[in-house]
PDB file of C-alpha atoms in Angstrom:
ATOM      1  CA  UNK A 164      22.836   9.339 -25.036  1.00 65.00           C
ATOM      2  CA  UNK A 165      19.991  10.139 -26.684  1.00 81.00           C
ATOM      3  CA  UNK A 166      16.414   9.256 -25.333  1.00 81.00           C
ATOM      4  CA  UNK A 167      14.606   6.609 -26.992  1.00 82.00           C
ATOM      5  CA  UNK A 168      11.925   7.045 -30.231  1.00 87.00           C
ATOM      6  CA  UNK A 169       9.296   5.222 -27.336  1.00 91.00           C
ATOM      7  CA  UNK A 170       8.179   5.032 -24.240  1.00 90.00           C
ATOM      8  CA  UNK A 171       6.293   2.521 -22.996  1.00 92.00           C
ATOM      9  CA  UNK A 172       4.904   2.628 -19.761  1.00 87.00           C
ATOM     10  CA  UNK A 173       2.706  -0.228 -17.664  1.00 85.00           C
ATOM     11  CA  UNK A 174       1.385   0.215 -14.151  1.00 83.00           C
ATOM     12  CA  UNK A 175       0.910  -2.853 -12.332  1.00 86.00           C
ATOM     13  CA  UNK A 176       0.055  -4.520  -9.643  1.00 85.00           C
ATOM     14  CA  UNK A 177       0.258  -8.382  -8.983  1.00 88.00           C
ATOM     15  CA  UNK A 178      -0.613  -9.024 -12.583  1.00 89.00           C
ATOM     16  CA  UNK A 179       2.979 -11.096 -13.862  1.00 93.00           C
ATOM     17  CA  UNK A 180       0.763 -13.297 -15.334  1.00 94.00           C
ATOM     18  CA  UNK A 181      -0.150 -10.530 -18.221  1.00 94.00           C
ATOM     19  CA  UNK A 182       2.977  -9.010 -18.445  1.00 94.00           C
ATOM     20  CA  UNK A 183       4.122 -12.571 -19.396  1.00 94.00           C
ATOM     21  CA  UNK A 184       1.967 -12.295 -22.185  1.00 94.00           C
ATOM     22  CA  UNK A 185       2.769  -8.460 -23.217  1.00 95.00           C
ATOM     23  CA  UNK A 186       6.350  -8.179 -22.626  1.00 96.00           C
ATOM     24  CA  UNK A 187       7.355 -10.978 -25.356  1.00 95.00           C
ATOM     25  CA  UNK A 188       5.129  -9.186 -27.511  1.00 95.00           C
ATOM     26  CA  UNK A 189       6.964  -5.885 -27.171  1.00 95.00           C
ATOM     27  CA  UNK A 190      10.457  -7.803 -27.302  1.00 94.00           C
ATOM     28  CA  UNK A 191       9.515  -9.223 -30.814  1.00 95.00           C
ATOM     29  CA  UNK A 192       8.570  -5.727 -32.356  1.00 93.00           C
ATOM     30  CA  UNK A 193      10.814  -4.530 -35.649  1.00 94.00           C
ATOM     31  CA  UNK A 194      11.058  -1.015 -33.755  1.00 93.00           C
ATOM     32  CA  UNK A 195      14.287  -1.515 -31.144  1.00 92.00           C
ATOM     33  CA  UNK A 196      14.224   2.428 -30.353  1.00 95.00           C
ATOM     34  CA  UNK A 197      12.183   2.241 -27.335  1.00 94.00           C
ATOM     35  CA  UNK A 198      11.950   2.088 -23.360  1.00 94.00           C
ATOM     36  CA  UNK A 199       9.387   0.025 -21.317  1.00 94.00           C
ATOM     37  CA  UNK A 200       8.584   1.681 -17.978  1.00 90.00           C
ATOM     38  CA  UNK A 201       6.906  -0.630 -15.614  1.00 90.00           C
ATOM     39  CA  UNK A 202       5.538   0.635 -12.541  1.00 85.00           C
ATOM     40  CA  UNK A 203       5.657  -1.434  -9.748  1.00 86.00           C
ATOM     41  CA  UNK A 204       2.348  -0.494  -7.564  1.00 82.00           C
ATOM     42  CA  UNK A 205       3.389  -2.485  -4.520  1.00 84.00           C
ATOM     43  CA  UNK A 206       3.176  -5.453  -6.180  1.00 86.00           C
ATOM     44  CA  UNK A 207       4.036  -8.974  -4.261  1.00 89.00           C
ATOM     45  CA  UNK A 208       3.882 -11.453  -6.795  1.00 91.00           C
ATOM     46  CA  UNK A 209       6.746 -12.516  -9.168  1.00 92.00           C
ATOM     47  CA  UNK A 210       6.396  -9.241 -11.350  1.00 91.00           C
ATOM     48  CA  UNK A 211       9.720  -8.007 -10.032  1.00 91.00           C
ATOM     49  CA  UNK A 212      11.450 -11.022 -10.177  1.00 94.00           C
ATOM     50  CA  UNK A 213      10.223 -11.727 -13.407  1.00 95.00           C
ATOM     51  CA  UNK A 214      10.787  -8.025 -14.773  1.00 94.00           C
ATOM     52  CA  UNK A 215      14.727  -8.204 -13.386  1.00 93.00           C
ATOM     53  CA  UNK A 216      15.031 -11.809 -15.228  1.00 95.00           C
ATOM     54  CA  UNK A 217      14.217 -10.067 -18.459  1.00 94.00           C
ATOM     55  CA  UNK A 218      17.880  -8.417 -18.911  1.00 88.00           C
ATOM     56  CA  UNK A 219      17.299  -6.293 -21.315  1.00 94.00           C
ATOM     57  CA  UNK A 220      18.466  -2.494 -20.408  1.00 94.00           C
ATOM     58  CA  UNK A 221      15.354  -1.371 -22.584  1.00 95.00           C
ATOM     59  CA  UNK A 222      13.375  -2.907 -19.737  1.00 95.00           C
ATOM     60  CA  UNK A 223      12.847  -0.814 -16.410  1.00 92.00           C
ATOM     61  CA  UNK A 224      10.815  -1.395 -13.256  1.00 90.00           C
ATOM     62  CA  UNK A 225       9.913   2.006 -11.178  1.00 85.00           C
ATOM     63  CA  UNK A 226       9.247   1.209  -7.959  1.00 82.00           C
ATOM     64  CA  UNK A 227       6.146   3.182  -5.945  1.00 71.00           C
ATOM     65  CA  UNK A 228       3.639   3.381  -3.354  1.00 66.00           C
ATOM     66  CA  UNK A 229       0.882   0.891  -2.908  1.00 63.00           C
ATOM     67  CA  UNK A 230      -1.842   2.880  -5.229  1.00 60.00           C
ATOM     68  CA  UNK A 231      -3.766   0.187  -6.578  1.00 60.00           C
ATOM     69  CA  UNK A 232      -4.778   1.184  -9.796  1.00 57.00           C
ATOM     70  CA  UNK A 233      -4.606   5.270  -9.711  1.00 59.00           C
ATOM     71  CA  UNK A 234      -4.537   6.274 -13.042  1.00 59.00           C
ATOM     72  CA  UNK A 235      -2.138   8.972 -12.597  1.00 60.00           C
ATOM     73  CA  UNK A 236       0.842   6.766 -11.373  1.00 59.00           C
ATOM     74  CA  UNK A 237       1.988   6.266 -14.833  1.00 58.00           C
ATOM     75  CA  UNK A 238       2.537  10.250 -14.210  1.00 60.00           C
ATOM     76  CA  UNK A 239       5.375   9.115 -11.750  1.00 58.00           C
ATOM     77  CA  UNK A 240       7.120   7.015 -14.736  1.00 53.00           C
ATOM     78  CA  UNK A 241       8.459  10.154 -16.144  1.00 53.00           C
ATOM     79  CA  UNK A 242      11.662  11.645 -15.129  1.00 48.00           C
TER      80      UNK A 242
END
């Protein structure tokens, strides 16, 4: 398997309201060789829930520590 052309990546935290605006976007691009990363920052909202409903193996939610907004999280995304 080879990795994808694009990586997304989104850190968030209790903001399911804007991914429900960004994902579709990203969904509806011509591009399909890509990879969204979304960093869970100890969210507890619907943004898991939501993320999980999306079923689409593109689609990935890392799970972290309560940061709150560090910058370097998205860091973390990369394995």
């Amino acid at each position: 398997m080879t990795a994808p052309l694009v990586s997304i990546c989104f850190s968030t935290f209790n903001h399911v309201h804007f991914l429900r605006q960004s994902i579709p976007s990203i969904l509806a691009q011509t591009e399909t060789d890509w990879e969204l990363l979304i960093w869970d920052d100890g969210c507890d909202d619907d943004t898991c829930s939501y993320v999980e409903s999306l079923a689409d193996p593109r689609v990935h939610i890392l799970h972290g520590t309560r940061s709150h907004g560090d910058p370097l999280v998205l860091n973390r995304a990369y394995f």
